[in-house]
Amino acid sequence: MQTIAKTAVIFSLLGLAACEGSDLERGALGAAGGYAIDRATGGDGTVGAAAGVVAGVTCDDVTPGVCR
């Protein structure tokens, strides 16, 4: 149950991260969030951080209406 709660909180924070201005800011917040999710679910954090960077940087390119 704790893992689900941690993951829900982290996803909500990542939603707020989409509101950041530049690719660098979104990438940094994505890396931090991805790392935290990966660690909360039992990983070592590396894959989550890498996925978070990619998601943060490309968010405004893939979904321009969501990420500004």
CHARMM-style PDB file with segment names, atoms N, HN, CA, C and O in Angstrom:
ATOM      1  N   MET     1       0.816  -1.186   0.000  1.00  0.00      PROA
ATOM      2  CA  MET     1       0.000   0.000   0.000  1.00  0.00      PROA
ATOM      3  C   MET     1       0.865   1.258   0.000  1.00  0.00      PROA
ATOM      4  O   MET     1       0.524   2.246  -0.649  1.00  0.00      PROA
ATOM      5  N   GLN     2       1.976   1.224   0.721  1.00  0.00      PROA
ATOM      6  HN  GLN     2       2.254   0.421   1.248  1.00  0.00      PROA
ATOM      7  CA  GLN     2       2.847   2.397   0.758  1.00  0.00      PROA
ATOM      8  C   GLN     2       3.435   2.695  -0.611  1.00  0.00      PROA
ATOM      9  O   GLN     2       3.589   3.859  -0.980  1.00  0.00      PROA
ATOM     10  N   THR     3       3.762   1.660  -1.364  1.00  0.00      PROA
ATOM     11  HN  THR     3       3.637   0.714  -1.065  1.00  0.00      PROA
ATOM     12  CA  THR     3       4.334   1.860  -2.689  1.00  0.00      PROA
ATOM     13  C   THR     3       3.323   2.566  -3.596  1.00  0.00      PROA
ATOM     14  O   THR     3       3.695   3.450  -4.367  1.00  0.00      PROA
ATOM     15  N   ILE     4       2.060   2.182  -3.509  1.00  0.00      PROA
ATOM     16  HN  ILE     4       1.758   1.463  -2.882  1.00  0.00      PROA
ATOM     17  CA  ILE     4       1.032   2.806  -4.329  1.00  0.00      PROA
ATOM     18  C   ILE     4       0.874   4.278  -3.946  1.00  0.00      PROA
ATOM     19  O   ILE     4       0.749   5.140  -4.816  1.00  0.00      PROA
ATOM     20  N   ALA     5       0.878   4.556  -2.663  1.00  0.00      PROA
ATOM     21  HN  ALA     5       0.979   3.855  -1.956  1.00  0.00      PROA
ATOM     22  CA  ALA     5       0.741   5.940  -2.202  1.00  0.00      PROA
ATOM     23  C   ALA     5       1.932   6.780  -2.644  1.00  0.00      PROA
ATOM     24  O   ALA     5       1.757   7.910  -3.101  1.00  0.00      PROA
ATOM     25  N   LYS     6       3.139   6.241  -2.514  1.00  0.00      PROA
ATOM     26  HN  LYS     6       3.281   5.323  -2.143  1.00  0.00      PROA
ATOM     27  CA  LYS     6       4.330   6.975  -2.942  1.00  0.00      PROA
ATOM     28  C   LYS     6       4.290   7.251  -4.437  1.00  0.00      PROA
ATOM     29  O   LYS     6       4.611   8.352  -4.882  1.00  0.00      PROA
ATOM     30  N   THR     7       3.898   6.253  -5.200  1.00  0.00      PROA
ATOM     31  HN  THR     7       3.637   5.358  -4.838  1.00  0.00      PROA
ATOM     32  CA  THR     7       3.835   6.407  -6.648  1.00  0.00      PROA
ATOM     33  C   THR     7       2.792   7.447  -7.042  1.00  0.00      PROA
ATOM     34  O   THR     7       3.027   8.235  -7.958  1.00  0.00      PROA
ATOM     35  N   ALA     8       1.649   7.461  -6.370  1.00  0.00      PROA
ATOM     36  HN  ALA     8       1.458   6.820  -5.626  1.00  0.00      PROA
ATOM     37  CA  ALA     8       0.610   8.443  -6.663  1.00  0.00      PROA
ATOM     38  C   ALA     8       1.096   9.860  -6.380  1.00  0.00      PROA
ATOM     39  O   ALA     8       0.837  10.773  -7.164  1.00  0.00      PROA
ATOM     40  N   VAL     9       1.788  10.046  -5.281  1.00  0.00      PROA
ATOM     41  HN  VAL     9       1.998   9.304  -4.644  1.00  0.00      PROA
ATOM     42  CA  VAL     9       2.315  11.370  -4.949  1.00  0.00      PROA
ATOM     43  C   VAL     9       3.344  11.812  -5.978  1.00  0.00      PROA
ATOM     44  O   VAL     9       3.351  12.968  -6.400  1.00  0.00      PROA
ATOM     45  N   ILE    10       4.204  10.901  -6.375  1.00  0.00      PROA
ATOM     46  HN  ILE    10       4.198   9.962  -6.031  1.00  0.00      PROA
ATOM     47  CA  ILE    10       5.247  11.240  -7.338  1.00  0.00      PROA
ATOM     48  C   ILE    10       4.641  11.583  -8.695  1.00  0.00      PROA
ATOM     49  O   ILE    10       5.093  12.521  -9.352  1.00  0.00      PROA
ATOM     50  N   PHE    11       3.620  10.832  -9.124  1.00  0.00      PROA
ATOM     51  HN  PHE    11       3.253  10.071  -8.590  1.00  0.00      PROA
ATOM     52  CA  PHE    11       2.967  11.148 -10.390  1.00  0.00      PROA
ATOM     53  C   PHE    11       2.288  12.513 -10.349  1.00  0.00      PROA
ATOM     54  O   PHE    11       2.291  13.239 -11.343  1.00  0.00      PROA
ATOM     55  N   SER    12       1.714  12.860  -9.221  1.00  0.00      PROA
ATOM     56  HN  SER    12       1.711  12.270  -8.413  1.00  0.00      PROA
ATOM     57  CA  SER    12       1.081  14.177  -9.128  1.00  0.00      PROA
ATOM     58  C   SER    12       2.132  15.286  -9.189  1.00  0.00      PROA
ATOM     59  O   SER    12       1.885  16.339  -9.778  1.00  0.00      PROA
ATOM     60  N   LEU    13       3.289  15.059  -8.592  1.00  0.00      PROA
ATOM     61  HN  LEU    13       3.490  14.204  -8.115  1.00  0.00      PROA
ATOM     62  CA  LEU    13       4.362  16.041  -8.684  1.00  0.00      PROA
ATOM     63  C   LEU    13       4.894  16.155 -10.105  1.00  0.00      PROA
ATOM     64  O   LEU    13       5.265  17.243 -10.546  1.00  0.00      PROA
ATOM     65  N   LEU    14       4.933  15.046 -10.816  1.00  0.00      PROA
ATOM     66  HN  LEU    14       4.631  14.163 -10.457  1.00  0.00      PROA
ATOM     67  CA  LEU    14       5.378  15.083 -12.208  1.00  0.00      PROA
ATOM     68  C   LEU    14       4.396  15.858 -13.066  1.00  0.00      PROA
ATOM     69  O   LEU    14       4.795  16.520 -14.025  1.00  0.00      PROA
ATOM     70  N   GLY    15       3.119  15.782 -12.730  1.00  0.00      PROA
ATOM     71  HN  GLY    15       2.795  15.244 -11.951  1.00  0.00      PROA
ATOM     72  CA  GLY    15       2.131  16.574 -13.450  1.00  0.00      PROA
ATOM     73  C   GLY    15       2.390  18.050 -13.291  1.00  0.00      PROA
ATOM     74  O   GLY    15       2.234  18.813 -14.244  1.00  0.00      PROA
ATOM     75  N   LEU    16       2.782  18.466 -12.104  1.00  0.00      PROA
ATOM     76  HN  LEU    16       2.909  17.846 -11.330  1.00  0.00      PROA
ATOM     77  CA  LEU    16       3.132  19.863 -11.879  1.00  0.00      PROA
ATOM     78  C   LEU    16       4.417  20.238 -12.609  1.00  0.00      PROA
ATOM     79  O   LEU    16       4.585  21.380 -13.035  1.00  0.00      PROA
ATOM     80  N   ALA    17       5.316  19.280 -12.750  1.00  0.00      PROA
ATOM     81  HN  ALA    17       5.180  18.352 -12.404  1.00  0.00      PROA
ATOM     82  CA  ALA    17       6.581  19.548 -13.433  1.00  0.00      PROA
ATOM     83  C   ALA    17       6.363  19.902 -14.895  1.00  0.00      PROA
ATOM     84  O   ALA    17       7.190  20.586 -15.497  1.00  0.00      PROA
ATOM     85  N   ALA    18       5.259  19.443 -15.471  1.00  0.00      PROA
ATOM     86  HN  ALA    18       4.587  18.887 -14.982  1.00  0.00      PROA
ATOM     87  CA  ALA    18       4.973  19.748 -16.872  1.00  0.00      PROA
ATOM     88  C   ALA    18       4.747  21.239 -17.086  1.00  0.00      PROA
ATOM     89  O   ALA    18       4.798  21.710 -18.222  1.00  0.00      PROA
ATOM     90  N   CYS    19       4.503  21.974 -16.039  1.00  0.00      PROA
ATOM     91  HN  CYS    19       4.461  21.592 -15.116  1.00  0.00      PROA
ATOM     92  CA  CYS    19       4.250  23.409 -16.151  1.00  0.00      PROA
ATOM     93  C   CYS    19       5.540  24.231 -16.179  1.00  0.00      PROA
ATOM     94  O   CYS    19       5.476  25.450 -16.338  1.00  0.00      PROA
ATOM     95  N   GLU    20       6.672  23.619 -16.033  1.00  0.00      PROA
ATOM     96  HN  GLU    20       6.724  22.629 -15.904  1.00  0.00      PROA
ATOM     97  CA  GLU    20       7.940  24.347 -16.043  1.00  0.00      PROA
ATOM     98  C   GLU    20       8.225  24.889 -17.432  1.00  0.00      PROA
ATOM     99  O   GLU    20       7.681  24.400 -18.421  1.00  0.00      PROA
ATOM    100  N   GLY    21       9.085  25.906 -17.503  1.00  0.00      PROA
ATOM    101  HN  GLY    21       9.527  26.303 -16.699  1.00  0.00      PROA
ATOM    102  CA  GLY    21       9.293  26.656 -18.734  1.00  0.00      PROA
ATOM    103  C   GLY    21      10.183  26.027 -19.778  1.00  0.00      PROA
ATOM    104  O   GLY    21       9.781  25.940 -20.938  1.00  0.00      PROA
ATOM    105  N   SER    22      11.374  25.586 -19.421  1.00  0.00      PROA
ATOM    106  HN  SER    22      11.701  25.657 -18.479  1.00  0.00      PROA
ATOM    107  CA  SER    22      12.323  25.138 -20.447  1.00  0.00      PROA
ATOM    108  C   SER    22      12.490  23.627 -20.427  1.00  0.00      PROA
ATOM    109  O   SER    22      12.090  22.951 -19.479  1.00  0.00      PROA
ATOM    110  N   ASP    23      13.090  23.114 -21.494  1.00  0.00      PROA
ATOM    111  HN  ASP    23      13.415  23.663 -22.264  1.00  0.00      PROA
ATOM    112  CA  ASP    23      13.373  21.684 -21.572  1.00  0.00      PROA
ATOM    113  C   ASP    23      14.310  21.244 -20.447  1.00  0.00      PROA
ATOM    114  O   ASP    23      14.166  20.149 -19.902  1.00  0.00      PROA
ATOM    115  N   LEU    24      15.261  22.096 -20.108  1.00  0.00      PROA
ATOM    116  HN  LEU    24      15.379  22.985 -20.550  1.00  0.00      PROA
ATOM    117  CA  LEU    24      16.215  21.763 -19.052  1.00  0.00      PROA
ATOM    118  C   LEU    24      15.506  21.591 -17.708  1.00  0.00      PROA
ATOM    119  O   LEU    24      15.783  20.644 -16.973  1.00  0.00      PROA
ATOM    120  N   GLU    25      14.600  22.503 -17.394  1.00  0.00      PROA
ATOM    121  HN  GLU    25      14.376  23.273 -17.992  1.00  0.00      PROA
ATOM    122  CA  GLU    25      13.864  22.409 -16.127  1.00  0.00      PROA
ATOM    123  C   GLU    25      12.978  21.166 -16.094  1.00  0.00      PROA
ATOM    124  O   GLU    25      12.955  20.439 -15.101  1.00  0.00      PROA
ATOM    125  N   ARG    26      12.243  20.926 -17.196  1.00  0.00      PROA
ATOM    126  HN  ARG    26      12.262  21.517 -18.002  1.00  0.00      PROA
ATOM    127  CA  ARG    26      11.379  19.743 -17.247  1.00  0.00      PROA
ATOM    128  C   ARG    26      12.202  18.461 -17.207  1.00  0.00      PROA
ATOM    129  O   ARG    26      11.786  17.480 -16.590  1.00  0.00      PROA
ATOM    130  N   GLY    27      13.360  18.456 -17.854  1.00  0.00      PROA
ATOM    131  HN  GLY    27      13.698  19.253 -18.355  1.00  0.00      PROA
ATOM    132  CA  GLY    27      14.228  17.282 -17.829  1.00  0.00      PROA
ATOM    133  C   GLY    27      14.755  16.989 -16.436  1.00  0.00      PROA
ATOM    134  O   GLY    27      14.802  15.833 -16.016  1.00  0.00      PROA
ATOM    135  N   ALA    28      15.151  18.033 -15.719  1.00  0.00      PROA
ATOM    136  HN  ALA    28      15.113  18.972 -16.060  1.00  0.00      PROA
ATOM    137  CA  ALA    28      15.665  17.850 -14.353  1.00  0.00      PROA
ATOM    138  C   ALA    28      14.573  17.346 -13.423  1.00  0.00      PROA
ATOM    139  O   ALA    28      14.802  16.437 -12.625  1.00  0.00      PROA
ATOM    140  N   LEU    29      13.388  17.935 -13.523  1.00  0.00      PROA
ATOM    141  HN  LEU    29      13.202  18.674 -14.171  1.00  0.00      PROA
ATOM    142  CA  LEU    29      12.286  17.475 -12.678  1.00  0.00      PROA
ATOM    143  C   LEU    29      11.843  16.070 -13.064  1.00  0.00      PROA
ATOM    144  O   LEU    29      11.481  15.270 -12.202  1.00  0.00      PROA
ATOM    145  N   GLY    30      11.871  15.773 -14.352  1.00  0.00      PROA
ATOM    146  HN  GLY    30      12.165  16.423 -15.052  1.00  0.00      PROA
ATOM    147  CA  GLY    30      11.537  14.422 -14.807  1.00  0.00      PROA
ATOM    148  C   GLY    30      12.528  13.393 -14.287  1.00  0.00      PROA
ATOM    149  O   GLY    30      12.139  12.294 -13.890  1.00  0.00      PROA
ATOM    150  N   ALA    31      13.805  13.746 -14.291  1.00  0.00      PROA
ATOM    151  HN  ALA    31      14.120  14.638 -14.614  1.00  0.00      PROA
ATOM    152  CA  ALA    31      14.830  12.838 -13.776  1.00  0.00      PROA
ATOM    153  C   ALA    31      14.623  12.568 -12.292  1.00  0.00      PROA
ATOM    154  O   ALA    31      14.711  11.425 -11.844  1.00  0.00      PROA
ATOM    155  N   ALA    32      14.347  13.625 -11.531  1.00  0.00      PROA
ATOM    156  HN  ALA    32      14.275  14.553 -11.894  1.00  0.00      PROA
ATOM    157  CA  ALA    32      14.128  13.456 -10.095  1.00  0.00      PROA
ATOM    158  C   ALA    32      12.893  12.611  -9.824  1.00  0.00      PROA
ATOM    159  O   ALA    32      12.914  11.721  -8.974  1.00  0.00      PROA
ATOM    160  N   GLY    33      11.822  12.892 -10.546  1.00  0.00      PROA
ATOM    161  HN  GLY    33      11.804  13.615 -11.236  1.00  0.00      PROA
ATOM    162  CA  GLY    33      10.592  12.115 -10.360  1.00  0.00      PROA
ATOM    163  C   GLY    33      10.747  10.673 -10.809  1.00  0.00      PROA
ATOM    164  O   GLY    33      10.289   9.758 -10.125  1.00  0.00      PROA
ATOM    165  N   GLY    34      11.382  10.463 -11.941  1.00  0.00      PROA
ATOM    166  HN  GLY    34      11.754  11.206 -12.496  1.00  0.00      PROA
ATOM    167  CA  GLY    34      11.607   9.106 -12.431  1.00  0.00      PROA
ATOM    168  C   GLY    34      12.480   8.296 -11.495  1.00  0.00      PROA
ATOM    169  O   GLY    34      12.231   7.113 -11.267  1.00  0.00      PROA
ATOM    170  N   TYR    35      13.501   8.934 -10.957  1.00  0.00      PROA
ATOM    171  HN  TYR    35      13.704   9.895 -11.143  1.00  0.00      PROA
ATOM    172  CA  TYR    35      14.373   8.267  -9.987  1.00  0.00      PROA
ATOM    173  C   TYR    35      13.570   7.851  -8.751  1.00  0.00      PROA
ATOM    174  O   TYR    35      13.685   6.723  -8.271  1.00  0.00      PROA
ATOM    175  N   ALA    36      12.762   8.775  -8.249  1.00  0.00      PROA
ATOM    176  HN  ALA    36      12.669   9.691  -8.639  1.00  0.00      PROA
ATOM    177  CA  ALA    36      11.976   8.490  -7.042  1.00  0.00      PROA
ATOM    178  C   ALA    36      10.974   7.365  -7.279  1.00  0.00      PROA
ATOM    179  O   ALA    36      10.798   6.501  -6.419  1.00  0.00      PROA
ATOM    180  N   ILE    37      10.320   7.368  -8.433  1.00  0.00      PROA
ATOM    181  HN  ILE    37      10.463   8.069  -9.131  1.00  0.00      PROA
ATOM    182  CA  ILE    37       9.369   6.295  -8.740  1.00  0.00      PROA
ATOM    183  C   ILE    37      10.085   4.964  -8.843  1.00  0.00      PROA
ATOM    184  O   ILE    37       9.616   3.960  -8.306  1.00  0.00      PROA
ATOM    185  N   ASP    38      11.220   4.949  -9.531  1.00  0.00      PROA
ATOM    186  HN  ASP    38      11.600   5.764  -9.967  1.00  0.00      PROA
ATOM    187  CA  ASP    38      11.983   3.707  -9.692  1.00  0.00      PROA
ATOM    188  C   ASP    38      12.445   3.167  -8.343  1.00  0.00      PROA
ATOM    189  O   ASP    38      12.371   1.963  -8.096  1.00  0.00      PROA
ATOM    190  N   ARG    39      12.918   4.045  -7.479  1.00  0.00      PROA
ATOM    191  HN  ARG    39      12.979   5.023  -7.680  1.00  0.00      PROA
ATOM    192  CA  ARG    39      13.355   3.618  -6.141  1.00  0.00      PROA
ATOM    193  C   ARG    39      12.174   3.130  -5.302  1.00  0.00      PROA
ATOM    194  O   ARG    39      12.299   2.151  -4.566  1.00  0.00      PROA
ATOM    195  N   ALA    40      11.027   3.808  -5.409  1.00  0.00      PROA
ATOM    196  HN  ALA    40      10.925   4.603  -6.006  1.00  0.00      PROA
ATOM    197  CA  ALA    40       9.848   3.425  -4.629  1.00  0.00      PROA
ATOM    198  C   ALA    40       9.300   2.075  -5.052  1.00  0.00      PROA
ATOM    199  O   ALA    40       8.677   1.376  -4.253  1.00  0.00      PROA
ATOM    200  N   THR    41       9.527   1.707  -6.301  1.00  0.00      PROA
ATOM    201  HN  THR    41      10.033   2.276  -6.950  1.00  0.00      PROA
ATOM    202  CA  THR    41       9.028   0.427  -6.781  1.00  0.00      PROA
ATOM    203  C   THR    41      10.087  -0.661  -6.760  1.00  0.00      PROA
ATOM    204  O   THR    41       9.865  -1.749  -7.291  1.00  0.00      PROA
ATOM    205  N   GLY    42      11.230  -0.386  -6.158  1.00  0.00      PROA
ATOM    206  HN  GLY    42      11.410   0.498  -5.726  1.00  0.00      PROA
ATOM    207  CA  GLY    42      12.230  -1.428  -5.955  1.00  0.00      PROA
ATOM    208  C   GLY    42      13.393  -1.417  -6.919  1.00  0.00      PROA
ATOM    209  O   GLY    42      14.251  -2.296  -6.839  1.00  0.00      PROA
ATOM    210  N   GLY    43      13.460  -0.458  -7.830  1.00  0.00      PROA
ATOM    211  HN  GLY    43      12.763   0.256  -7.895  1.00  0.00      PROA
ATOM    212  CA  GLY    43      14.571  -0.390  -8.776  1.00  0.00      PROA
ATOM    213  C   GLY    43      15.758   0.341  -8.185  1.00  0.00      PROA
ATOM    214  O   GLY    43      15.730   0.781  -7.035  1.00  0.00      PROA
ATOM    215  N   ASP    44      16.808   0.465  -8.995  1.00  0.00      PROA
ATOM    216  HN  ASP    44      16.831   0.108  -9.929  1.00  0.00      PROA
ATOM    217  CA  ASP    44      17.997   1.174  -8.512  1.00  0.00      PROA
ATOM    218  C   ASP    44      17.977   2.660  -8.852  1.00  0.00      PROA
ATOM    219  O   ASP    44      18.861   3.399  -8.420  1.00  0.00      PROA
ATOM    220  N   GLY    45      16.992   3.108  -9.613  1.00  0.00      PROA
ATOM    221  HN  GLY    45      16.274   2.507  -9.965  1.00  0.00      PROA
ATOM    222  CA  GLY    45      16.826   4.518  -9.910  1.00  0.00      PROA
ATOM    223  C   GLY    45      17.367   4.965 -11.245  1.00  0.00      PROA
ATOM    224  O   GLY    45      16.958   6.012 -11.749  1.00  0.00      PROA
ATOM    225  N   THR    46      18.266   4.216 -11.831  1.00  0.00      PROA
ATOM    226  HN  THR    46      18.598   3.366 -11.421  1.00  0.00      PROA
ATOM    227  CA  THR    46      18.918   4.632 -13.067  1.00  0.00      PROA
ATOM    228  C   THR    46      17.949   4.674 -14.243  1.00  0.00      PROA
ATOM    229  O   THR    46      17.888   5.667 -14.968  1.00  0.00      PROA
ATOM    230  N   VAL    47      17.200   3.603 -14.429  1.00  0.00      PROA
ATOM    231  HN  VAL    47      17.250   2.796 -13.840  1.00  0.00      PROA
ATOM    232  CA  VAL    47      16.263   3.527 -15.551  1.00  0.00      PROA
ATOM    233  C   VAL    47      15.158   4.570 -15.383  1.00  0.00      PROA
ATOM    234  O   VAL    47      14.765   5.220 -16.351  1.00  0.00      PROA
ATOM    235  N   GLY    48      14.661   4.728 -14.169  1.00  0.00      PROA
ATOM    236  HN  GLY    48      14.980   4.200 -13.382  1.00  0.00      PROA
ATOM    237  CA  GLY    48      13.623   5.716 -13.914  1.00  0.00      PROA
ATOM    238  C   GLY    48      14.082   7.131 -14.191  1.00  0.00      PROA
ATOM    239  O   GLY    48      13.340   7.931 -14.760  1.00  0.00      PROA
ATOM    240  N   ALA    49      15.302   7.442 -13.791  1.00  0.00      PROA
ATOM    241  HN  ALA    49      15.906   6.792 -13.329  1.00  0.00      PROA
ATOM    242  CA  ALA    49      15.841   8.783 -14.039  1.00  0.00      PROA
ATOM    243  C   ALA    49      16.005   9.033 -15.533  1.00  0.00      PROA
ATOM    244  O   ALA    49      15.680  10.116 -16.019  1.00  0.00      PROA
ATOM    245  N   ALA    50      16.501   8.048 -16.258  1.00  0.00      PROA
ATOM    246  HN  ALA    50      16.765   7.169 -15.862  1.00  0.00      PROA
ATOM    247  CA  ALA    50      16.673   8.203 -17.706  1.00  0.00      PROA
ATOM    248  C   ALA    50      15.325   8.385 -18.400  1.00  0.00      PROA
ATOM    249  O   ALA    50      15.187   9.233 -19.281  1.00  0.00      PROA
ATOM    250  N   ALA    51      14.343   7.597 -18.005  1.00  0.00      PROA
ATOM    251  HN  ALA    51      14.455   6.908 -17.289  1.00  0.00      PROA
ATOM    252  CA  ALA    51      13.006   7.723 -18.592  1.00  0.00      PROA
ATOM    253  C   ALA    51      12.393   9.077 -18.242  1.00  0.00      PROA
ATOM    254  O   ALA    51      11.714   9.683 -19.071  1.00  0.00      PROA
ATOM    255  N   GLY    52      12.629   9.552 -17.029  1.00  0.00      PROA
ATOM    256  HN  GLY    52      13.181   9.060 -16.356  1.00  0.00      PROA
ATOM    257  CA  GLY    52      12.109  10.849 -16.614  1.00  0.00      PROA
ATOM    258  C   GLY    52      12.704  11.999 -17.403  1.00  0.00      PROA
ATOM    259  O   GLY    52      12.000  12.949 -17.744  1.00  0.00      PROA
ATOM    260  N   VAL    53      13.984  11.923 -17.692  1.00  0.00      PROA
ATOM    261  HN  VAL    53      14.556  11.151 -17.415  1.00  0.00      PROA
ATOM    262  CA  VAL    53      14.639  12.963 -18.499  1.00  0.00      PROA
ATOM    263  C   VAL    53      14.015  13.008 -19.891  1.00  0.00      PROA
ATOM    264  O   VAL    53      13.656  14.074 -20.391  1.00  0.00      PROA
ATOM    265  N   VAL    54      13.892  11.844 -20.500  1.00  0.00      PROA
ATOM    266  HN  VAL    54      14.183  10.977 -20.093  1.00  0.00      PROA
ATOM    267  CA  VAL    54      13.325  11.789 -21.852  1.00  0.00      PROA
ATOM    268  C   VAL    54      11.895  12.310 -21.853  1.00  0.00      PROA
ATOM    269  O   VAL    54      11.518  13.090 -22.728  1.00  0.00      PROA
ATOM    270  N   ALA    55      11.097  11.884 -20.880  1.00  0.00      PROA
ATOM    271  HN  ALA    55      11.402  11.251 -20.170  1.00  0.00      PROA
ATOM    272  CA  ALA    55       9.706  12.337 -20.805  1.00  0.00      PROA
ATOM    273  C   ALA    55       9.627  13.841 -20.569  1.00  0.00      PROA
ATOM    274  O   ALA    55       8.802  14.520 -21.181  1.00  0.00      PROA
ATOM    275  N   GLY    56      10.461  14.358 -19.704  1.00  0.00      PROA
ATOM    276  HN  GLY    56      11.131  13.807 -19.207  1.00  0.00      PROA
ATOM    277  CA  GLY    56      10.431  15.783 -19.417  1.00  0.00      PROA
ATOM    278  C   GLY    56      10.849  16.652 -20.587  1.00  0.00      PROA
ATOM    279  O   GLY    56      10.234  17.684 -20.854  1.00  0.00      PROA
ATOM    280  N   VAL    57      11.879  16.241 -21.273  1.00  0.00      PROA
ATOM    281  HN  VAL    57      12.379  15.402 -21.055  1.00  0.00      PROA
ATOM    282  CA  VAL    57      12.399  17.039 -22.382  1.00  0.00      PROA
ATOM    283  C   VAL    57      11.467  16.992 -23.590  1.00  0.00      PROA
ATOM    284  O   VAL    57      11.276  18.006 -24.262  1.00  0.00      PROA
ATOM    285  N   THR    58      10.894  15.840 -23.870  1.00  0.00      PROA
ATOM    286  HN  THR    58      11.050  15.017 -23.324  1.00  0.00      PROA
ATOM    287  CA  THR    58      10.057  15.703 -25.063  1.00  0.00      PROA
ATOM    288  C   THR    58       8.586  15.997 -24.819  1.00  0.00      PROA
ATOM    289  O   THR    58       7.795  15.973 -25.762  1.00  0.00      PROA
ATOM    290  N   CYS    59       8.201  16.272 -23.594  1.00  0.00      PROA
ATOM    291  HN  CYS    59       8.843  16.292 -22.828  1.00  0.00      PROA
ATOM    292  CA  CYS    59       6.793  16.460 -23.263  1.00  0.00      PROA
ATOM    293  C   CYS    59       6.144  17.561 -24.090  1.00  0.00      PROA
ATOM    294  O   CYS    59       5.054  17.359 -24.626  1.00  0.00      PROA
ATOM    295  N   ASP    60       6.773  18.694 -24.202  1.00  0.00      PROA
ATOM    296  HN  ASP    60       7.658  18.858 -23.766  1.00  0.00      PROA
ATOM    297  CA  ASP    60       6.166  19.800 -24.947  1.00  0.00      PROA
ATOM    298  C   ASP    60       6.162  19.561 -26.461  1.00  0.00      PROA
ATOM    299  O   ASP    60       5.373  20.170 -27.184  1.00  0.00      PROA
ATOM    300  N   ASP    61       7.032  18.685 -26.935  1.00  0.00      PROA
ATOM    301  HN  ASP    61       7.673  18.190 -26.348  1.00  0.00      PROA
ATOM    302  CA  ASP    61       7.066  18.370 -28.359  1.00  0.00      PROA
ATOM    303  C   ASP    61       5.977  17.358 -28.733  1.00  0.00      PROA
ATOM    304  O   ASP    61       5.395  17.431 -29.815  1.00  0.00      PROA
ATOM    305  N   VAL    62       5.715  16.427 -27.834  1.00  0.00      PROA
ATOM    306  HN  VAL    62       6.188  16.368 -26.955  1.00  0.00      PROA
ATOM    307  CA  VAL    62       4.752  15.362 -28.101  1.00  0.00      PROA
ATOM    308  C   VAL    62       3.321  15.834 -27.818  1.00  0.00      PROA
ATOM    309  O   VAL    62       2.407  15.569 -28.599  1.00  0.00      PROA
ATOM    310  N   THR    63       3.139  16.525 -26.709  1.00  0.00      PROA
ATOM    311  HN  THR    63       3.881  16.741 -26.074  1.00  0.00      PROA
ATOM    312  CA  THR    63       1.802  16.985 -26.321  1.00  0.00      PROA
ATOM    313  C   THR    63       1.840  18.489 -26.047  1.00  0.00      PROA
ATOM    314  O   THR    63       1.876  18.900 -24.887  1.00  0.00      PROA
ATOM    315  N   PRO    64       1.833  19.307 -27.087  1.00  0.00      PROA
ATOM    316  CA  PRO    64       1.973  20.742 -26.888  1.00  0.00      PROA
ATOM    317  C   PRO    64       0.829  21.375 -26.098  1.00  0.00      PROA
ATOM    318  O   PRO    64       1.021  22.423 -25.480  1.00  0.00      PROA
ATOM    319  N   GLY    65      -0.348  20.767 -26.104  1.00  0.00      PROA
ATOM    320  HN  GLY    65      -0.504  19.916 -26.605  1.00  0.00      PROA
ATOM    321  CA  GLY    65      -1.468  21.316 -25.351  1.00  0.00      PROA
ATOM    322  C   GLY    65      -1.350  21.078 -23.862  1.00  0.00      PROA
ATOM    323  O   GLY    65      -1.936  21.817 -23.070  1.00  0.00      PROA
ATOM    324  N   VAL    66      -0.599  20.053 -23.464  1.00  0.00      PROA
ATOM    325  HN  VAL    66      -0.123  19.453 -24.108  1.00  0.00      PROA
ATOM    326  CA  VAL    66      -0.449  19.709 -22.046  1.00  0.00      PROA
ATOM    327  C   VAL    66       0.774  20.369 -21.451  1.00  0.00      PROA
ATOM    328  O   VAL    66       0.687  20.999 -20.397  1.00  0.00      PROA
ATOM    329  N   CYS    67       1.903  20.237 -22.102  1.00  0.00      PROA
ATOM    330  HN  CYS    67       1.973  19.726 -22.959  1.00  0.00      PROA
ATOM    331  CA  CYS    67       3.156  20.801 -21.610  1.00  0.00      PROA
ATOM    332  C   CYS    67       3.441  22.090 -22.366  1.00  0.00      PROA
ATOM    333  O   CYS    67       3.589  22.091 -23.588  1.00  0.00      PROA
ATOM    334  N   ARG    68       3.514  23.164 -21.633  1.00  0.00      PROA
ATOM    335  HN  ARG    68       3.394  23.162 -20.640  1.00  0.00      PROA
ATOM    336  CA  ARG    68       3.742  24.462 -22.288  1.00  0.00      PROA
ATOM    337  C   ARG    68       5.170  24.892 -22.150  1.00  0.00      PROA
ATOM    338  OT1 ARG    68       5.543  25.958 -22.639  1.00  0.00      PROA
TER     339      ARG     68
END
